[in-house]
Short mmCIF file of C-alpha atoms in Angstrom, two decimals:
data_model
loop_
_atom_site.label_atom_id
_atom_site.label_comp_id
_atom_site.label_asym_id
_atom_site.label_seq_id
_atom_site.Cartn_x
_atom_site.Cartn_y
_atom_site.Cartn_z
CA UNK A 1 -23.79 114.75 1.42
CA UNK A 2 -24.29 111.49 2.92
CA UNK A 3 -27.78 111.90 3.92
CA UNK A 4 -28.89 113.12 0.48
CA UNK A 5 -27.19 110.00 -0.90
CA UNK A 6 -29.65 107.97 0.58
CA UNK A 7 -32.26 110.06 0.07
CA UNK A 8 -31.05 110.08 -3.90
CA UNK A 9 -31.19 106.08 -4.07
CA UNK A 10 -34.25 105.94 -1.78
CA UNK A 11 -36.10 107.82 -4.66
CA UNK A 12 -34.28 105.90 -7.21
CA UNK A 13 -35.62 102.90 -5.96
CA UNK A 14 -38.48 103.86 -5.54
CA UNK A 15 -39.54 104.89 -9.92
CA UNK A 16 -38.21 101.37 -9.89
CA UNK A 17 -40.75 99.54 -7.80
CA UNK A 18 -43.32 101.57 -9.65
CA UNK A 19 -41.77 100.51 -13.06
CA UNK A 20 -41.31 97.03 -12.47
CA UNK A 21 -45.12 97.06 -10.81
CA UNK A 22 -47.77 99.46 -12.01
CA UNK A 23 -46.17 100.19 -15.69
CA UNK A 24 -45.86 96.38 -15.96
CA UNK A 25 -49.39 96.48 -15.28
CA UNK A 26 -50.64 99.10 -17.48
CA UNK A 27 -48.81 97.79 -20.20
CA UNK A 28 -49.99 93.95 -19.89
CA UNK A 29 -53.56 95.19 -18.76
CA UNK A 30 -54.32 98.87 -21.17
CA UNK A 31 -51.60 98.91 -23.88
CA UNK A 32 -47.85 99.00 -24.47
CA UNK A 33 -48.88 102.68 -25.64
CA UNK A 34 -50.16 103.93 -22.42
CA UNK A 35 -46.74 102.69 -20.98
CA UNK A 36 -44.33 104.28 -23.29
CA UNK A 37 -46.90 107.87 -22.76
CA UNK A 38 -46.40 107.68 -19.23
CA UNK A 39 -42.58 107.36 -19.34
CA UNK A 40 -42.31 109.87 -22.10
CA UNK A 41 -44.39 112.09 -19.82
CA UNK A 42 -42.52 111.69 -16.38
CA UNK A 43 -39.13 112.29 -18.19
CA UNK A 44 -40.23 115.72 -19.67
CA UNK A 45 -41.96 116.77 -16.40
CA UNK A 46 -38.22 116.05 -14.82
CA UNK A 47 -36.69 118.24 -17.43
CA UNK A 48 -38.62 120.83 -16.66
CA UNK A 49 -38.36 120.70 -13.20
CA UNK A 50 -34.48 120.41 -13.76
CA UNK A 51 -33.95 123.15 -15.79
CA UNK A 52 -36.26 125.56 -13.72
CA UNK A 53 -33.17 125.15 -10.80
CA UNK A 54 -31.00 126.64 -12.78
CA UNK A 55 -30.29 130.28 -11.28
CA UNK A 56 -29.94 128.36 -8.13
CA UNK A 57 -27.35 125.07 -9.00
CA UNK A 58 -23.60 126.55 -7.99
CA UNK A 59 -21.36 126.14 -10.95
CA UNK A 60 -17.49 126.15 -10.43
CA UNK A 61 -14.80 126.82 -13.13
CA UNK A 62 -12.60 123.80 -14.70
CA UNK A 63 -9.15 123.91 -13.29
CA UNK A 64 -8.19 121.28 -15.42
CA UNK A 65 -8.59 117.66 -16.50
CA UNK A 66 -7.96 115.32 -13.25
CA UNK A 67 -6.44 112.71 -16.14
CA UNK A 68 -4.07 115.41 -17.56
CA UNK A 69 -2.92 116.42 -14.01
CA UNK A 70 -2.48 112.73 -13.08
CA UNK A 71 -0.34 112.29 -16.72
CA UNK A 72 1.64 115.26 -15.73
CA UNK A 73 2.75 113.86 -12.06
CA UNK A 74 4.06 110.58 -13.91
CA UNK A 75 5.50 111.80 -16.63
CA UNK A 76 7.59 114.21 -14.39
CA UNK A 77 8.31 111.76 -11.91
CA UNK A 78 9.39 109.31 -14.76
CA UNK A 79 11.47 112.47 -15.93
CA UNK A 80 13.29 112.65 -12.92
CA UNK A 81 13.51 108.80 -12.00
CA UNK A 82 16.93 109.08 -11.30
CA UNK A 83 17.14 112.50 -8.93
CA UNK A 84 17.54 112.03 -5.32
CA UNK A 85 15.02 113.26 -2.65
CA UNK A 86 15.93 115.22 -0.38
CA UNK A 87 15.94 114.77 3.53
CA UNK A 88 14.03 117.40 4.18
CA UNK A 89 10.30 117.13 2.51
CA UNK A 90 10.40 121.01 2.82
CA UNK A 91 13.04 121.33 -0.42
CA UNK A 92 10.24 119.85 -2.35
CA UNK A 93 8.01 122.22 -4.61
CA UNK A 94 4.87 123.58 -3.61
CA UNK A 95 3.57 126.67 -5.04
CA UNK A 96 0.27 126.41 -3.51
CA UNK A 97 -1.44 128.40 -0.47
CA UNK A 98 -1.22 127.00 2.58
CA UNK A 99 -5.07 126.56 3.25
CA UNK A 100 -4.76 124.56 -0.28
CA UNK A 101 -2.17 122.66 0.43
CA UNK A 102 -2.17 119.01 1.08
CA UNK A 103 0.62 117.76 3.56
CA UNK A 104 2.93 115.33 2.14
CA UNK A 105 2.98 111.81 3.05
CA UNK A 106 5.11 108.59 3.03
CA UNK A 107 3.30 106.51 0.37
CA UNK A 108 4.28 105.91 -3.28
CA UNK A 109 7.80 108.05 -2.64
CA UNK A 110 8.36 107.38 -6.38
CA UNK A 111 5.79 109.89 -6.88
CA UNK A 112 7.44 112.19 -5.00
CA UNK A 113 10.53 113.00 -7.84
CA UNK A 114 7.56 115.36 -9.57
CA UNK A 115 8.33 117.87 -7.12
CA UNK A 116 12.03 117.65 -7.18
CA UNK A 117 13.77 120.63 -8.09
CA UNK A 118 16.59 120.58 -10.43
CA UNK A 119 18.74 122.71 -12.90
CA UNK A 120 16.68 121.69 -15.46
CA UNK A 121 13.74 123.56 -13.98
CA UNK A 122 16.07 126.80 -14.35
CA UNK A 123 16.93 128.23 -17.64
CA UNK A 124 19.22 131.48 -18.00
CA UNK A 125 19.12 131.59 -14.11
CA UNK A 126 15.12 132.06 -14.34
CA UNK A 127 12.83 129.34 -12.72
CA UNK A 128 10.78 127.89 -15.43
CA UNK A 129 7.96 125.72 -14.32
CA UNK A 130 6.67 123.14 -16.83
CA UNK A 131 3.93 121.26 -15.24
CA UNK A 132 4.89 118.32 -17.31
CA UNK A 133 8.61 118.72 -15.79
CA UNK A 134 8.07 119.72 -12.33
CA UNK A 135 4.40 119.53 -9.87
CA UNK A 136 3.94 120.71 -6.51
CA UNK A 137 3.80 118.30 -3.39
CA UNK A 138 -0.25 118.95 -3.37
CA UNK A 139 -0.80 117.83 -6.98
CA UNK A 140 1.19 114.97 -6.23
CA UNK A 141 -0.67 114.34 -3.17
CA UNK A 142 -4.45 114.25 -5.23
CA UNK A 143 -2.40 111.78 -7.61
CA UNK A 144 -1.38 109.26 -4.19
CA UNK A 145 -4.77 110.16 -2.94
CA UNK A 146 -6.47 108.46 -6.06
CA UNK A 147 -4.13 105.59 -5.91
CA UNK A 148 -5.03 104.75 -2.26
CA UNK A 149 -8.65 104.11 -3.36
CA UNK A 150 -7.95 101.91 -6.15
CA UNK A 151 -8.31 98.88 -3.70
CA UNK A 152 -11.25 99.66 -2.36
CA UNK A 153 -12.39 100.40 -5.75
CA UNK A 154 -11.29 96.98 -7.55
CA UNK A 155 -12.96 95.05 -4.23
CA UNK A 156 -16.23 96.41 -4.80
CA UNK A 157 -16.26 95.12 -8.76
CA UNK A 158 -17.10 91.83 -7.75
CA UNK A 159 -20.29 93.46 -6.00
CA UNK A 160 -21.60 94.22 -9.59
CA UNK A 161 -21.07 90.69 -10.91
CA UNK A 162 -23.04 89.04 -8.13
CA UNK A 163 -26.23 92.03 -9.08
CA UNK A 164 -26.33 90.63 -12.97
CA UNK A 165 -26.83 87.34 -11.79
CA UNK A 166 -30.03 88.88 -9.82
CA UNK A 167 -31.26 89.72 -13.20
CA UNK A 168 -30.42 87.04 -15.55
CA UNK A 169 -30.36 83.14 -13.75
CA UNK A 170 -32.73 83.90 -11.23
CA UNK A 171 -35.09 85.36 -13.51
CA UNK A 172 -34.39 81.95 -15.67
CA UNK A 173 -35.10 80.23 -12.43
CA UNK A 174 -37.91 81.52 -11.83
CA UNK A 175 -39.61 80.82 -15.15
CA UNK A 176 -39.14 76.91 -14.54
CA UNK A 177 -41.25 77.12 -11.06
CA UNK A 178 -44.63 77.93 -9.52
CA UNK A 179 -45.18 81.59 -9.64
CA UNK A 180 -49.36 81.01 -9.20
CA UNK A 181 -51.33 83.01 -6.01
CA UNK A 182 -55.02 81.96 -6.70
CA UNK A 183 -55.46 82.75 -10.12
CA UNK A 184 -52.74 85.13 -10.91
CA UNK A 185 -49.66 84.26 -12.00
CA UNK A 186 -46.31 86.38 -10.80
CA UNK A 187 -44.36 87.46 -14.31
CA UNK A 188 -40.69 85.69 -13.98
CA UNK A 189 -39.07 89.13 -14.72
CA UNK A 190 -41.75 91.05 -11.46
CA UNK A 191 -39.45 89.09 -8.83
CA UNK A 192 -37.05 92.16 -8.93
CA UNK A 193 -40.17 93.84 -6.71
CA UNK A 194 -38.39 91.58 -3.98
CA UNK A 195 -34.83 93.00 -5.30
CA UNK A 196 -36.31 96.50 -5.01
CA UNK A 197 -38.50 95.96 -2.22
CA UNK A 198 -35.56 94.69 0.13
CA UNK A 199 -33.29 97.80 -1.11
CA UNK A 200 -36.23 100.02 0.16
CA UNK A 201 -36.72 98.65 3.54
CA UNK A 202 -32.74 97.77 4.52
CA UNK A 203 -32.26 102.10 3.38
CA UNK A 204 -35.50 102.66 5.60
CA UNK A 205 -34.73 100.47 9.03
CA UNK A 206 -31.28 101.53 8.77
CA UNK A 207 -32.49 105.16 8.80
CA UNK A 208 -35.04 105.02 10.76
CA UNK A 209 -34.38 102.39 13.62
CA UNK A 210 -30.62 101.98 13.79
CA UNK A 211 -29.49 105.66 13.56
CA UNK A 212 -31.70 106.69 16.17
CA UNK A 213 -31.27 103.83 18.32
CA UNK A 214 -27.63 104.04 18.66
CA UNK A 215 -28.37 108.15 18.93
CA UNK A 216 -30.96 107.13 21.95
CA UNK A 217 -28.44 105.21 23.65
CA UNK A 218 -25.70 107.61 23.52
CA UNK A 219 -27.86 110.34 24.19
CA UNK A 220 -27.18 113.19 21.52
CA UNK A 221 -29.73 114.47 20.22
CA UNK A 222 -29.57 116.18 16.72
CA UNK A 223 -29.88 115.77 13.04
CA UNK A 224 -29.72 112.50 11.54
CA UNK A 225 -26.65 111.93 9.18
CA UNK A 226 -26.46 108.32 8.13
CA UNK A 227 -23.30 107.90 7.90
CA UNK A 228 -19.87 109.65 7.98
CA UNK A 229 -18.91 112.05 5.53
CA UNK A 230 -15.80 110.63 5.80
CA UNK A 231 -14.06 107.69 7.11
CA UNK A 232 -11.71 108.22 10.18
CA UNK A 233 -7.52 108.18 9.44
CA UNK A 234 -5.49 107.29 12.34
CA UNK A 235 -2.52 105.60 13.26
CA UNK A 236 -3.20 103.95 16.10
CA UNK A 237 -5.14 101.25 16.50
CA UNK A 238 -6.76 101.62 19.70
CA UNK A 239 -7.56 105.31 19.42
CA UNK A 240 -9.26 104.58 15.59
CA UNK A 241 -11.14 101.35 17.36
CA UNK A 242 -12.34 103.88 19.92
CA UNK A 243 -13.47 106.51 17.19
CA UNK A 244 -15.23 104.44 15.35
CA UNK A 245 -17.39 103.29 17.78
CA UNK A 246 -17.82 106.81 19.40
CA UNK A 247 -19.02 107.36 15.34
CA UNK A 248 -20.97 104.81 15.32
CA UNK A 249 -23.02 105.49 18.08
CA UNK A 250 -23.44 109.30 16.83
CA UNK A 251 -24.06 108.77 13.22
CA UNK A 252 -23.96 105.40 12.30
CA UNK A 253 -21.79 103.47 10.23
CA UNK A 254 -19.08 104.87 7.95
CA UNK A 255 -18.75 104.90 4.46
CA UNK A 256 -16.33 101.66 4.27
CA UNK A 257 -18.49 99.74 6.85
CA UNK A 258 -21.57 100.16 4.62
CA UNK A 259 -19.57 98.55 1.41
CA UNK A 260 -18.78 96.07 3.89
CA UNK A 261 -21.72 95.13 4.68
CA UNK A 262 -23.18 95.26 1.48
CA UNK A 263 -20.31 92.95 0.44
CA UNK A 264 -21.01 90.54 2.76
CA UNK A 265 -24.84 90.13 2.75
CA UNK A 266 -24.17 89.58 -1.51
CA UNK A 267 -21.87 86.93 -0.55
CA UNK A 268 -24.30 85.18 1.74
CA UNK A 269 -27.22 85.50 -1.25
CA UNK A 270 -25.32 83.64 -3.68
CA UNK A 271 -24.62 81.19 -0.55
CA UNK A 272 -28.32 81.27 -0.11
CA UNK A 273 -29.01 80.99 -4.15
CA UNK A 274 -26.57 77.59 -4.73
CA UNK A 275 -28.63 75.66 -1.97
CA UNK A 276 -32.25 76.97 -3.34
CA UNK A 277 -30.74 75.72 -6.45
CA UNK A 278 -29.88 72.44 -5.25
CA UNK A 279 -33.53 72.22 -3.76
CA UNK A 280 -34.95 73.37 -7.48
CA UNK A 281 -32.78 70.74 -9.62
CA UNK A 282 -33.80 67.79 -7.29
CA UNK A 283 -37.12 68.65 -7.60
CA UNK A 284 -36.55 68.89 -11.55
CA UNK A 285 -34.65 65.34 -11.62
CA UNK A 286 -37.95 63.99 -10.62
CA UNK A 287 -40.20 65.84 -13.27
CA UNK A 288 -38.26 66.13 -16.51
CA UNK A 289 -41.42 66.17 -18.70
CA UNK A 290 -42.46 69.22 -16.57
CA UNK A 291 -42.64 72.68 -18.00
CA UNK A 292 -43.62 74.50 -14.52
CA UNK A 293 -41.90 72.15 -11.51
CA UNK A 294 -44.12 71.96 -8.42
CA UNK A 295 -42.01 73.80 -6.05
CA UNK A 296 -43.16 77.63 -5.29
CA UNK A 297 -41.22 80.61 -6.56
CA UNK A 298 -40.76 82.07 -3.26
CA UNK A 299 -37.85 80.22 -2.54
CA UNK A 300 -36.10 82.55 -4.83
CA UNK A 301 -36.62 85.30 -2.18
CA UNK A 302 -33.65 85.37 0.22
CA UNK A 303 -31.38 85.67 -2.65
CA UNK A 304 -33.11 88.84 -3.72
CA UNK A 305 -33.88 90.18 -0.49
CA UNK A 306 -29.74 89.77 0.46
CA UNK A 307 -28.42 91.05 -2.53
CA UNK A 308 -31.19 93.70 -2.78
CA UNK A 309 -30.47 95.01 0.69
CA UNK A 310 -27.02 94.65 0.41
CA UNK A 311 -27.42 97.05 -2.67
CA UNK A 312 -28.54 99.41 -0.77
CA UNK A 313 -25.69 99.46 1.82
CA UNK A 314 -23.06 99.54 -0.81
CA UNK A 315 -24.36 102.04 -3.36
CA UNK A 316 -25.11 104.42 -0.71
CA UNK A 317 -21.16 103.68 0.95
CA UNK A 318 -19.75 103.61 -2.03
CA UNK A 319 -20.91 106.77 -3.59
CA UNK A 320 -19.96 108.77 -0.15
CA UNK A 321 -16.72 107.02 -0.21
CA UNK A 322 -15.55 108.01 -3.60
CA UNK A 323 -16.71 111.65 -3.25
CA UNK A 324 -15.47 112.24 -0.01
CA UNK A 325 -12.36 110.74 -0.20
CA UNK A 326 -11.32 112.13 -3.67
CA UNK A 327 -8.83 115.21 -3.47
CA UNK A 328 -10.74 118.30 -4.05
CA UNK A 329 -8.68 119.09 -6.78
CA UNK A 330 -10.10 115.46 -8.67
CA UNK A 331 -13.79 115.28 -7.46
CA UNK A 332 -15.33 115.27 -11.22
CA UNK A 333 -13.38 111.34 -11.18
CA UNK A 334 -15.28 110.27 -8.07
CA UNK A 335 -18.49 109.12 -9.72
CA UNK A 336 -16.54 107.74 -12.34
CA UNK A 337 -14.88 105.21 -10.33
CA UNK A 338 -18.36 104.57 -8.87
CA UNK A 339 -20.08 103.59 -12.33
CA UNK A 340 -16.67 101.92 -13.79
CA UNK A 341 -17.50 98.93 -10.95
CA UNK A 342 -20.70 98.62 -11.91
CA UNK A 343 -19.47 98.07 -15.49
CA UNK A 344 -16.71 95.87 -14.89
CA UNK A 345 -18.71 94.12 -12.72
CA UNK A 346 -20.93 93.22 -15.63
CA UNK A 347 -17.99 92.64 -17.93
CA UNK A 348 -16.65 90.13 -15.51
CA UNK A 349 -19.87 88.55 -15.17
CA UNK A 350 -20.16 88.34 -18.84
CA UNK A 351 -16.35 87.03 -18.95
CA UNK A 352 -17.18 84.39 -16.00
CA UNK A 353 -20.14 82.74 -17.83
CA UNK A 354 -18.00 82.41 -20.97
CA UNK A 355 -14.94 80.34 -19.22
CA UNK A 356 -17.76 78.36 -17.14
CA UNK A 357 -19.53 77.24 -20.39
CA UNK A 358 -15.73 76.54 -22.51
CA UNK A 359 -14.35 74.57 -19.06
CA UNK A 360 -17.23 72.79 -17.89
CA UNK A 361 -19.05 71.73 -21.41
CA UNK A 362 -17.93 70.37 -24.60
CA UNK A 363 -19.78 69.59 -27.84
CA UNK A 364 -21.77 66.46 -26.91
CA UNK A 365 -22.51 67.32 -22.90
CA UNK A 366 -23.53 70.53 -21.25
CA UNK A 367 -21.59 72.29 -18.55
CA UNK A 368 -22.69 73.89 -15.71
CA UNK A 369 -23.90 76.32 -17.78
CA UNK A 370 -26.30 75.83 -21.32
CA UNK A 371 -29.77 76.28 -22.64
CA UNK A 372 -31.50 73.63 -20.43
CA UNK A 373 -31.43 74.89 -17.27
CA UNK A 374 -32.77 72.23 -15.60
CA UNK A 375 -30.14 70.16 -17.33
CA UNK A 376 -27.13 72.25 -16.07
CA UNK A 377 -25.25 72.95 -12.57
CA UNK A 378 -25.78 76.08 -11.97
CA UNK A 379 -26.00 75.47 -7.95
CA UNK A 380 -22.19 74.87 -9.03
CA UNK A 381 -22.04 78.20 -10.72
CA UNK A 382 -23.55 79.96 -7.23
CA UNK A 383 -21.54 78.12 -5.20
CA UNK A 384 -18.27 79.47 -6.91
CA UNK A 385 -19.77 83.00 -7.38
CA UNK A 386 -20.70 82.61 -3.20
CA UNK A 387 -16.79 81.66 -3.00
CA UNK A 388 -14.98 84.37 -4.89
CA UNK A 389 -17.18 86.88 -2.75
CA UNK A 390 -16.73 85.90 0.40
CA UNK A 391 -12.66 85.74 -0.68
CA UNK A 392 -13.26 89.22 -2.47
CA UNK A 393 -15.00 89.89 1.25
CA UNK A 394 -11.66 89.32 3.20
CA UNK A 395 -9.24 91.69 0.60
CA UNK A 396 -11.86 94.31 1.01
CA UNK A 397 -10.98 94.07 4.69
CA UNK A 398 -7.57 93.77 4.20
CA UNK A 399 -8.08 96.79 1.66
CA UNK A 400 -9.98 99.03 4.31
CA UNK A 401 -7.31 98.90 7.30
CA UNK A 402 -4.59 99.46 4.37
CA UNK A 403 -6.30 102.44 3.42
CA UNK A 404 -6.71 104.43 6.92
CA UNK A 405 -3.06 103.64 7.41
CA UNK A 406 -1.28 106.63 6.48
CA UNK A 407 1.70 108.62 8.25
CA UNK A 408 1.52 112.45 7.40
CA UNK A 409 4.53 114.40 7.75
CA UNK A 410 4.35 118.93 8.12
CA UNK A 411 6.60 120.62 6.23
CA UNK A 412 7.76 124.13 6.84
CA UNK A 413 6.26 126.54 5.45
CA UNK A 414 7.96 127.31 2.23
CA UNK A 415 7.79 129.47 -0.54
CA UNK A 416 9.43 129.49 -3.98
CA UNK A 417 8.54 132.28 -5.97
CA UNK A 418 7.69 131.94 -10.18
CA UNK A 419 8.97 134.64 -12.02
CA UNK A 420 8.05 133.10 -15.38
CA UNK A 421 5.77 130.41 -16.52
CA UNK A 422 6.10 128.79 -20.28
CA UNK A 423 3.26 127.23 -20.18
CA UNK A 424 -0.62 127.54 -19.32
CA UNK A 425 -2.78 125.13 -17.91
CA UNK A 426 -6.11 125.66 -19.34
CA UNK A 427 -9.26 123.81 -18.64
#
């Protein structure tokens, strides 16, 4: 699954660089209608070639909403908020097969009242199971499960709000310098081709140098996989230090070192963005009459080129992450929490500009922030997005050694038989 992921933003990437490129250039150069044919053309060609997969795509039946069984584990743990546990986890209620079953665990014990059973659950001496009453230890479980990434998953937000800045300021930065080779001039809004182009190659070296280097130098040959379908749980320290490593060397990093990564390398672009900025606005202090400041466009690069590659770390972890560490029984939620990051992300960006422009400006002087770029701090503005990321940087850590921390406890095998259900689950 991992390996396709990369493949899948490889390619992604890759209709990008050709948008932001050759359809830039048959638009400006042919006509705007010769662009929007093209697209129109390329989308119905992938229709077709979607829909003629269809005998062969594997299609599963709903077992029910993930948010209804997630209601359903609160409100019957809130039901039962003031029954005991029991000593023994194996009193709990678990209707499941064992080969479905998930073993119970220490975390979020609140949760675990949903599985309680009590005379309530019996009526007329009959057991009566109302999933809104009473849930097995598994479905509780997938609801702790989900709660454990919600961490990882609010650290990675922060990611997003870094990647609008890629495509807003910079671009704005870019239109106030010197974007001339020989006699053509670079459109301000082509510099993503260095955003893309960095995603492309940091997805390509670290698939084709680093994977088979470290596979060279531990000497197993085999398939490449470039990273771990899952990330390694242990509890202790020096035997998960050890794993990881051994991983490493087989198949690269895991999923939570790759959002890591990209985490960090955004955190040193917007480092690397506040002091091009402070090169750009003493250059601009010096020509105030000038529309296009003599200082080359290129300087803009290593911002693009960090938080391009580190794009291409993070989707790819994050993705695997989420998928892999979902509960089977709550998989359709895992790209979901993937895509609500990137939205918050731009929310918060949107939400970050705002205060920056009401606490920094007023009516007769502009903030950090305003029309007049050139006029405005917005090394300042870097510097404190550069700041909250490399802060964001350290609870991700903190986040990631929470998260493989987990003690797992094996009940007995136990069965409680349901005579009579009142009501049906249905999808």
């Amino acid at each position: 699954m991992a390996y396709f992921f990369n493949r899948f933003f490889f390619v992604i990437s890759t209709g990008t660089l050709m948008a932001v490129t050759v359809l830039v250039y048959i638009q400006d150069e042919v006509g705007r209608s010769w662009g929007y044919g093209i697209c129109s053309a390329s989308m119905f060609i992938a229709l077709v070639i979607f829909f003629s997969g269809t005998k062969l795509y594997r299609y599963k039946k709903c077992s029910g909403s993930p948010i209804v069984h997630i209601c359903q584990v609160v409100s019957a743990a809130s039901g039962k908020k003031t029954a005991k546990l029991p000593s023994d986890i194996s009193l709990l209620y678990e209707d499941l097969p064992e080969a479905s079953r998930i073993h119970h665990t220490d975390q979020f014990r609140f949760l675990d009242k949903a599985s309680v059973v009590t005379e309530d659950d019996y009526r007329q001496g009959s057991f009566m199971m109302n999933p809104w009453k009473l849930c097995p230890v598994t479905r509780v479980e997938e609801v702790k499960k989900m709660i454990r990434l919600l961490p990882i998953w609010a650290t990675t937000i922060i990611f997003w709000t870094t990647y609008a800045q890629m495509i807003t300021f910079s671009v704005e930065q870019a239109t106030t310098m010197e974007r001339t080779i020989g006699h053509f001039q670079i459109p301000a809004g082509s510099l993503t081709v260095f955003f893309v182009g960095a995603i492309l190659i940091s997805l390509a070296v670290y698939d084709r140098f680093i994977i088979p280097l470290c596979k060279k130098w531990r000497g197993e040959p085999g398939k490449m996989n470039i990273m771990s379908a899952s990330f390694v749980e242990t509890t202790n320290d020096s035997d998960y230090s050890s794993n990881v490593f051994d991983h490493f060397l087989s198949t690269g990093f895991t999923n939570l070192q790759l959002i890591g990564i990209g985490l960090f390398l955004s955190a040193m672009g917007m480092a690397a963005a506040a002091v091009v900025e402070v090169k750009r606005l003493s250059v601009a202090k010096k020509y105030n009459e000038t529309t296009t400041l003599p200082i080359t466009v290129f300087y803009l690069i290593p911002q693009f080129f960090l938080v391009g590659a580190g794009e291409g770390f993070i989707y790819t972890g994050q993705l695997d992450f989420f998928i892999t560490q979902s509960p089977k029984g709550m998989k359709t939620m895992s790209t979901g929490l993937f895509l609500t990051t990137l939205s918050l992300g731009f929310f918060f960006s949107s939400l970050l500009v705002s205060i920056v422009k009401a606490t920094t400006g007023s009516s007769d002087k502009q903030g950090w922030l305003g029309e007049h770029i050139n006029k405005g701090r917005l090394d300042c503005f870097y510097g404190l997005l550069a700041a909250l990321s490399f802060f964001n940087f350290g609870l991700f850590l903190l986040s990631a050694v929470w998260f493989r921390k987990k003690t797992v406890k094996q009940a007995p095998v136990t069965e409680i038989i349901v005579k009579e259900s009142t009501i049906e689950e249905k999808c």
